[in-house]
Coordinates of C-alpha atoms in Angstrom, one line a residue:
M233 CA 0.0 0.0 0.0
R234 CA 2.8 2.4 1.0
R235 CA 4.7 1.6 -2.3
C236 CA 1.5 2.2 -4.3
L237 CA 1.0 5.6 -2.7
R238 CA 4.6 6.5 -3.3
R239 CA 4.2 5.7 -7.0
I240 CA 1.0 7.8 -7.2
F241 CA 2.7 10.8 -5.6
T242 CA 5.7 10.3 -7.8
A243 CA 3.5 10.3 -10.9
I244 CA 1.7 13.4 -9.7
A245 CA 5.0 15.2 -9.1
I246 CA 6.3 14.2 -12.5
L247 CA 3.1 15.6 -14.1
I248 CA 3.4 18.9 -12.2
V249 CA 7.0 19.3 -13.3
L250 CA 6.1 18.5 -16.9
A251 CA 3.2 21.0 -16.8
V252 CA 5.7 23.7 -16.0
L253 CA 8.7 22.6 -18.0
V254 CA 6.9 21.7 -21.3
P255 CA 5.4 25.2 -21.8
L256 CA 8.6 26.9 -20.7
A257 CA 10.6 24.9 -23.2
Y258 CA 8.1 25.5 -25.9
I259 CA 7.9 29.3 -25.4
E260 CA 11.5 30.0 -24.7
G261 CA 12.9 27.5 -27.1
T262 CA 10.8 27.8 -30.2
C263 CA 8.9 31.1 -29.9
R264 CA 11.8 33.6 -30.0
P265 CA 11.4 37.0 -31.7
T266 CA 11.9 36.7 -35.5
S267 CA 13.9 38.9 -37.8
S268 CA 10.6 40.2 -39.2
A269 CA 9.5 41.5 -35.8
S270 CA 9.4 45.2 -36.2
A271 CA 10.6 47.8 -33.7
S272 CA 8.3 50.5 -32.4
A273 CA 7.2 53.3 -34.7
A274 CA 8.7 56.8 -34.2
P275 CA 6.4 59.4 -32.6
I276 CA 4.6 61.7 -35.0
A277 CA 3.4 64.5 -32.7
A278 CA 6.0 66.9 -31.2
L279 CA 5.3 67.1 -27.5
P280 CA 7.0 68.7 -24.5
A281 CA 8.6 66.5 -21.9
I282 CA 6.1 64.6 -19.7
D283 CA 7.6 63.8 -16.3
E284 CA 4.5 63.2 -14.2
A285 CA 5.1 60.4 -11.7
G286 CA 3.9 57.0 -13.0
Y287 CA 3.3 58.3 -16.5
R288 CA 5.6 56.0 -18.4
R289 CA 4.9 52.3 -18.5
K290 CA 6.7 49.5 -20.4
Q291 CA 5.5 49.0 -24.0
D292 CA 6.0 45.3 -23.7
N293 CA 3.1 45.1 -21.3
T294 CA 0.5 45.9 -23.9
F295 CA 1.5 42.7 -25.8
F296 CA 2.2 40.4 -22.9
T297 CA -1.1 41.3 -21.3
F298 CA -3.1 39.4 -23.9
P299 CA -2.5 35.9 -22.6
E300 CA -4.1 36.9 -19.3
W301 CA -7.1 38.4 -21.2
Y302 CA -7.3 35.2 -23.3
I303 CA -8.4 33.4 -20.1
V304 CA -11.1 36.0 -19.5
Y305 CA -12.4 35.5 -23.1
S306 CA -12.2 31.7 -22.6
F307 CA -14.5 31.8 -19.6
E308 CA -16.7 34.2 -21.4
D309 CA -16.9 31.8 -24.4
F310 CA -17.5 28.9 -22.1
G311 CA -20.5 30.7 -20.5
R312 CA -22.0 31.5 -23.9
F313 CA -21.4 28.0 -25.1
L314 CA -23.4 26.6 -22.2
E315 CA -26.5 28.5 -23.5
H316 CA -26.9 26.0 -26.2
S317 CA -24.7 23.0 -25.2
S318 CA -23.2 21.2 -22.2
E319 CA -19.9 21.0 -20.3
S320 CA -18.9 17.7 -21.9
H321 CA -18.9 19.2 -25.4
F322 CA -16.7 22.2 -24.7
N323 CA -13.3 22.2 -26.4
Y324 CA -11.1 22.3 -23.2
L325 CA -8.0 21.1 -25.0
G326 CA -8.5 23.7 -27.8
H327 CA -8.6 26.5 -25.3
I328 CA -5.5 25.3 -23.5
L329 CA -3.6 25.1 -26.7
G330 CA -5.0 28.5 -27.8
F331 CA -3.6 30.1 -24.6
W332 CA 0.0 28.8 -25.2
Q333 CA -0.2 29.5 -28.9
S334 CA -1.2 33.1 -28.2
F335 CA 1.6 33.4 -25.8
C336 CA 4.0 32.0 -28.4
T337 CA 2.8 34.3 -31.1
I338 CA 3.2 37.4 -28.8
N339 CA 6.7 36.3 -27.7
R340 CA 7.7 35.7 -31.3
A341 CA 6.2 39.0 -32.7
V342 CA 7.6 41.4 -30.1
P343 CA 11.2 42.4 -30.7
E344 CA 13.7 42.5 -27.8
T345 CA 13.8 46.1 -26.4
G346 CA 16.2 45.7 -23.5
E347 CA 13.3 45.9 -21.0
S348 CA 13.2 43.1 -18.5
R349 CA 10.3 40.7 -19.1
F350 CA 11.0 38.5 -16.1
D351 CA 8.1 39.7 -14.0
V352 CA 5.4 39.8 -16.7
K353 CA 6.4 36.5 -18.2
T354 CA 6.6 34.7 -14.9
M355 CA 3.1 35.9 -14.2
I356 CA 1.9 34.5 -17.5
Y357 CA 3.5 31.1 -16.8
V358 CA 1.9 30.9 -13.4
I359 CA -1.6 31.8 -14.6
G360 CA -1.1 29.7 -17.7
V361 CA -0.2 26.5 -15.8
S362 CA -3.1 27.2 -13.4
Y363 CA -5.6 27.7 -16.2
S364 CA -4.3 24.7 -18.1
T365 CA -4.5 22.5 -15.1
E366 CA -8.1 23.6 -14.3
Y367 CA -9.3 23.0 -17.8
A368 CA -7.5 19.7 -18.1
I369 CA -9.0 18.4 -14.9
K370 CA -12.5 19.8 -15.7
G371 CA -12.3 18.4 -19.3
F372 CA -11.3 15.0 -18.1
Y373 CA -14.1 14.9 -15.4
E374 CA -16.8 16.3 -17.7
N375 CA -16.0 13.9 -20.5
T376 CA -16.1 10.9 -18.2
I377 CA -18.2 11.1 -15.0
G378 CA -19.9 14.3 -16.0
R379 CA -21.0 12.8 -19.3
V380 CA -22.5 9.7 -17.7
F381 CA -24.6 11.8 -15.4
E382 CA -25.6 14.1 -18.3
W383 CA -26.9 11.0 -20.1
I384 CA -28.8 9.9 -17.0
R385 CA -30.3 13.4 -16.7
G386 CA -31.5 13.6 -20.3
P387 CA -32.1 16.9 -22.2
A388 CA -33.8 18.7 -19.3
R389 CA -31.3 20.8 -17.3
T390 CA -31.3 20.8 -13.5
P391 CA -31.3 24.0 -11.4
Q392 CA -27.6 23.2 -10.6
D393 CA -26.8 23.2 -14.3
D394 CA -28.5 26.6 -14.8
Y395 CA -26.7 27.9 -11.7
A396 CA -23.3 26.8 -12.9
R397 CA -23.9 28.6 -16.3
A398 CA -25.0 31.8 -14.5
V399 CA -22.0 31.8 -12.2
L400 CA -19.7 31.2 -15.1
Q401 CA -21.1 34.1 -17.1
D402 CA -21.0 36.4 -14.0
Y403 CA -17.4 35.3 -13.4
A404 CA -16.4 36.2 -16.9
A405 CA -18.0 39.7 -16.6
F406 CA -16.3 40.2 -13.2
L407 CA -12.9 39.4 -14.7
Y408 CA -13.2 42.4 -17.1
T409 CA -12.5 44.8 -14.2
I410 CA -11.4 42.9 -11.1
P411 CA -8.8 40.2 -10.5
W412 CA -10.2 36.6 -10.4
F413 CA -9.1 36.0 -6.8
K414 CA -11.5 38.7 -5.5
Y415 CA -14.5 36.8 -6.9
P416 CA -17.0 35.8 -4.2
F417 CA -16.6 32.0 -4.5
R418 CA -17.8 31.5 -0.9
E419 CA -21.0 33.3 -1.7
K420 CA -21.4 31.1 -4.9
L421 CA -20.8 27.9 -2.9
D422 CA -23.4 28.9 -0.4
G423 CA -25.8 29.7 -3.2
L424 CA -25.2 26.3 -4.8
M425 CA -25.9 24.5 -1.5
A426 CA -29.1 26.6 -0.9
I427 CA -30.8 25.5 -4.2
S428 CA -34.0 23.7 -3.3
A429 CA -35.9 23.9 -6.6
P430 CA -37.4 20.7 -8.1
T431 CA -35.0 18.8 -10.3
P432 CA -35.6 16.5 -13.3
S433 CA -32.8 14.3 -12.1
Q434 CA -31.7 13.8 -8.5
A435 CA -28.7 11.9 -9.7
R436 CA -27.4 14.8 -11.8
T437 CA -28.2 17.2 -9.0
S438 CA -26.1 15.3 -6.5
E439 CA -23.3 15.0 -9.0
R440 CA -23.4 18.7 -9.8
D441 CA -23.4 19.6 -6.1
F442 CA -20.3 17.5 -5.7
A443 CA -18.5 18.7 -8.8
L444 CA -19.3 22.4 -8.5
G445 CA -19.0 22.4 -4.8
T446 CA -15.5 21.0 -5.0
E447 CA -14.5 23.5 -7.7
Y448 CA -15.8 26.5 -5.7
F449 CA -14.2 25.2 -2.5
L450 CA -10.8 24.8 -4.1
K451 CA -11.0 28.2 -5.7
I452 CA -11.8 29.8 -2.3
G453 CA -8.5 28.3 -0.9
Y454 CA -6.4 29.2 -3.9
A455 CA -7.8 32.7 -4.1
W456 CA -7.0 33.2 -0.4
L457 CA -3.4 32.1 -1.0
I458 CA -3.0 34.4 -3.9
Q459 CA -4.3 37.4 -1.9
K460 CA -2.0 36.6 1.0
A461 CA 1.0 36.4 -1.4
L462 CA 0.1 39.8 -2.9
D463 CA -0.4 41.4 0.5
A464 CA 3.0 40.1 1.5
S465 CA 4.6 41.6 -1.7
D466 CA 2.8 45.0 -1.1
D467 CA 1.3 44.9 -4.6
D468 CA 0.4 48.5 -5.6
E469 CA -0.5 48.1 -9.3
P470 CA -1.9 51.5 -10.4
R471 CA -5.6 51.5 -11.3
D472 CA -5.3 54.6 -13.6
I473 CA -3.3 55.4 -16.7
M474 CA -2.3 58.7 -18.4
F475 CA -2.4 59.5 -22.1
V476 CA -2.1 62.4 -24.5
V477 CA -5.2 63.3 -26.4
A478 CA -6.3 66.1 -28.7
T479 CA -7.6 69.0 -26.6
L480 CA -11.1 67.9 -25.4
P481 CA -14.2 70.1 -25.7
Q482 CA -15.9 70.8 -22.4
E483 CA -19.0 68.9 -23.5
V484 CA -16.9 65.8 -24.0
L485 CA -15.4 66.1 -20.5
A486 CA -18.9 66.7 -19.1
K487 CA -20.2 63.5 -20.6
E488 CA -17.2 61.4 -19.6
P489 CA -16.4 62.2 -15.9
R490 CA -13.9 59.3 -15.9
I491 CA -11.5 61.4 -17.9
K492 CA -9.4 63.7 -15.5
P493 CA -7.5 66.5 -17.2
I494 CA -3.9 66.8 -15.9
R495 CA -2.4 69.7 -17.9
V496 CA -2.3 71.4 -21.3
L497 CA 0.8 70.3 -23.3
T498 CA 0.3 72.4 -26.5
P499 CA -2.6 74.2 -28.1
Q500 CA -3.4 70.9 -29.8
W501 CA -2.7 68.3 -27.1
Q502 CA -3.5 67.7 -23.4
L503 CA -2.5 65.1 -20.8
V504 CA -5.4 63.3 -19.1
Q505 CA -5.9 60.4 -16.8
A506 CA -8.5 57.6 -16.9
P507 CA -9.2 54.2 -15.3
R508 CA -7.5 51.2 -16.8
Y509 CA -8.8 47.8 -18.1
K510 CA -12.4 47.7 -19.5
A511 CA -13.1 51.4 -18.6
L512 CA -10.1 52.5 -20.7
T513 CA -11.5 50.6 -23.7
E514 CA -14.9 52.2 -23.4
I515 CA -13.3 55.7 -23.1
L516 CA -10.9 55.3 -26.0
Q517 CA -13.6 53.8 -28.2
S518 CA -15.9 56.7 -27.5
L519 CA -13.1 59.3 -28.3
L520 CA -12.2 57.5 -31.6
D521 CA -15.9 57.3 -32.6
R522 CA -16.0 61.1 -32.2
G523 CA -12.9 61.5 -34.4
I524 CA -10.7 62.6 -31.4
G525 CA -7.1 61.5 -31.9
L526 CA -4.4 60.4 -29.5
A527 CA -0.7 61.0 -29.6
E528 CA 0.6 58.5 -27.0
I529 CA -0.5 56.4 -24.1
A530 CA 1.8 56.1 -21.0
G531 CA 4.7 57.3 -23.2
N532 CA 4.1 54.6 -25.9
H533 CA 3.3 54.9 -29.6
E534 CA 2.0 51.4 -30.3
I535 CA -0.7 49.4 -28.7
L536 CA -2.2 45.9 -29.0
I537 CA -5.9 45.8 -29.9
T538 CA -8.1 42.9 -30.5
V539 CA -11.0 43.0 -33.0
I540 CA -14.0 40.8 -33.6
A541 CA -14.3 40.2 -37.3
P542 CA -16.2 37.9 -39.8
D543 CA -13.9 35.1 -40.9
P544 CA -13.7 36.4 -44.5
A545 CA -12.8 40.0 -43.5
K546 CA -9.4 41.1 -44.5
L547 CA -7.7 43.2 -41.8
D548 CA -4.8 44.6 -43.8
V549 CA -5.5 48.1 -42.4
N550 CA -2.8 50.7 -42.8
D551 CA -0.6 51.3 -39.7
T552 CA -1.5 47.9 -38.2
T553 CA 0.1 44.4 -38.2
E554 CA -2.0 41.4 -37.6
L555 CA -0.2 39.2 -35.0
F556 CA -2.7 36.4 -34.4
S557 CA -6.2 35.1 -35.2
L558 CA -8.4 32.8 -33.0
D559 CA -11.7 31.2 -33.8
L560 CA -14.7 31.9 -31.5
D561 CA -16.3 28.7 -30.3
A562 CA -19.4 30.6 -29.1
R563 CA -19.7 32.7 -32.3
P564 CA -19.2 30.5 -35.4
G565 CA -18.2 32.5 -38.5
F566 CA -16.3 35.1 -36.5
R567 CA -12.7 35.4 -35.2
R568 CA -10.7 37.4 -32.7
A569 CA -7.7 39.0 -34.3
G570 CA -4.8 40.8 -32.5
L571 CA -3.4 43.8 -34.2
K572 CA -0.4 45.9 -33.3
A573 CA -1.6 49.4 -34.0
S574 CA -0.1 52.9 -34.2
I575 CA -1.7 55.0 -31.5
E576 CA -1.4 58.2 -33.5
R577 CA -3.5 56.6 -36.3
L578 CA -6.2 55.0 -34.2
V579 CA -9.0 57.3 -35.6
D580 CA -8.3 56.1 -39.1
I581 CA -7.8 52.5 -38.0
N582 CA -11.1 52.5 -36.1
R583 CA -12.9 53.8 -39.2
D584 CA -11.2 51.3 -41.6
L585 CA -12.0 48.4 -39.3
K586 CA -15.7 49.3 -39.2
A587 CA -15.8 49.6 -43.0
R588 CA -14.6 45.9 -43.1
G589 CA -17.3 44.7 -40.7
A590 CA -14.9 44.4 -37.8
K591 CA -15.2 46.0 -34.3
I592 CA -12.5 46.8 -31.8
E593 CA -13.0 44.6 -28.8
H594 CA -10.2 45.8 -26.4
F595 CA -7.3 48.1 -26.0
Y596 CA -4.5 46.4 -24.0
D597 CA -3.0 49.0 -21.7
Y598 CA 0.4 48.9 -20.2

């Protein structure tokens, strides 16, 4: 018995090591920047020195932020997928491979700049291994035990099935603005255990209580550990970002209170501050739709954007470079494309993308 347990733990340890070393070898060994990876574009607008504290941020971050957002989109796709299908039919392996392929593409497309990438890439490896492990375990379970109880249940969904879908969709929306480890998993676990509605299959209900309850319970513990680690490291990631925009009319500032003017730079340009993440995308999209241009963001002149486009659409837009394209499981016939874009030309880029039936999904800040 003791020898059997030792073999099991040894096998688990080997799998954990491989889960770390295989992606590391793949990314660092085969996904190196190519000779065709272009350097940053030169600035177009002539601006005075900007020396506000916290203004300048690493350009690398706009590109290496995408793998983290890929996970957000994956959970969002999963939630939408469950509106017309079940957990056992979701393409877990495809999403795992998509994460590492997107990381590889970014690592290959972004030239070396001399900036240290240790912190940002370490974070990607940590969340990538965690995400891959979660999907691998979930995929294995749902395609074996979960599929059996799905069959026993039949086509009618249980209240627990509907609850899991609602939680997943809520979780995906939450991740757009707040780190995952702050999600109220304890509240969701309590909500699962409190369900008392009639069920078409008591067997499926009991199985879902076990599977979902275990998942939420483990995430409670993992989230607690992550929060403690961040507290110990005194994490102080800024929640706002500054950028240079064409002088804004008062009516624009009145309608968008999230934009805070910092100072006038020239008669044409001013420095402003706004919230990061999803809010920044909403703000920038609104400005571009009005034809209001930008000169730079956090001292940078290129930014990664993703667009949602029909599969046949050609995205060879001036002042952009397409870095990757990923199919959307929950939206057949459309794809998510990542474009490296010139910040100074975003008004024209936004207009040209719309003309091709594409829509900017997200601006990846630094």
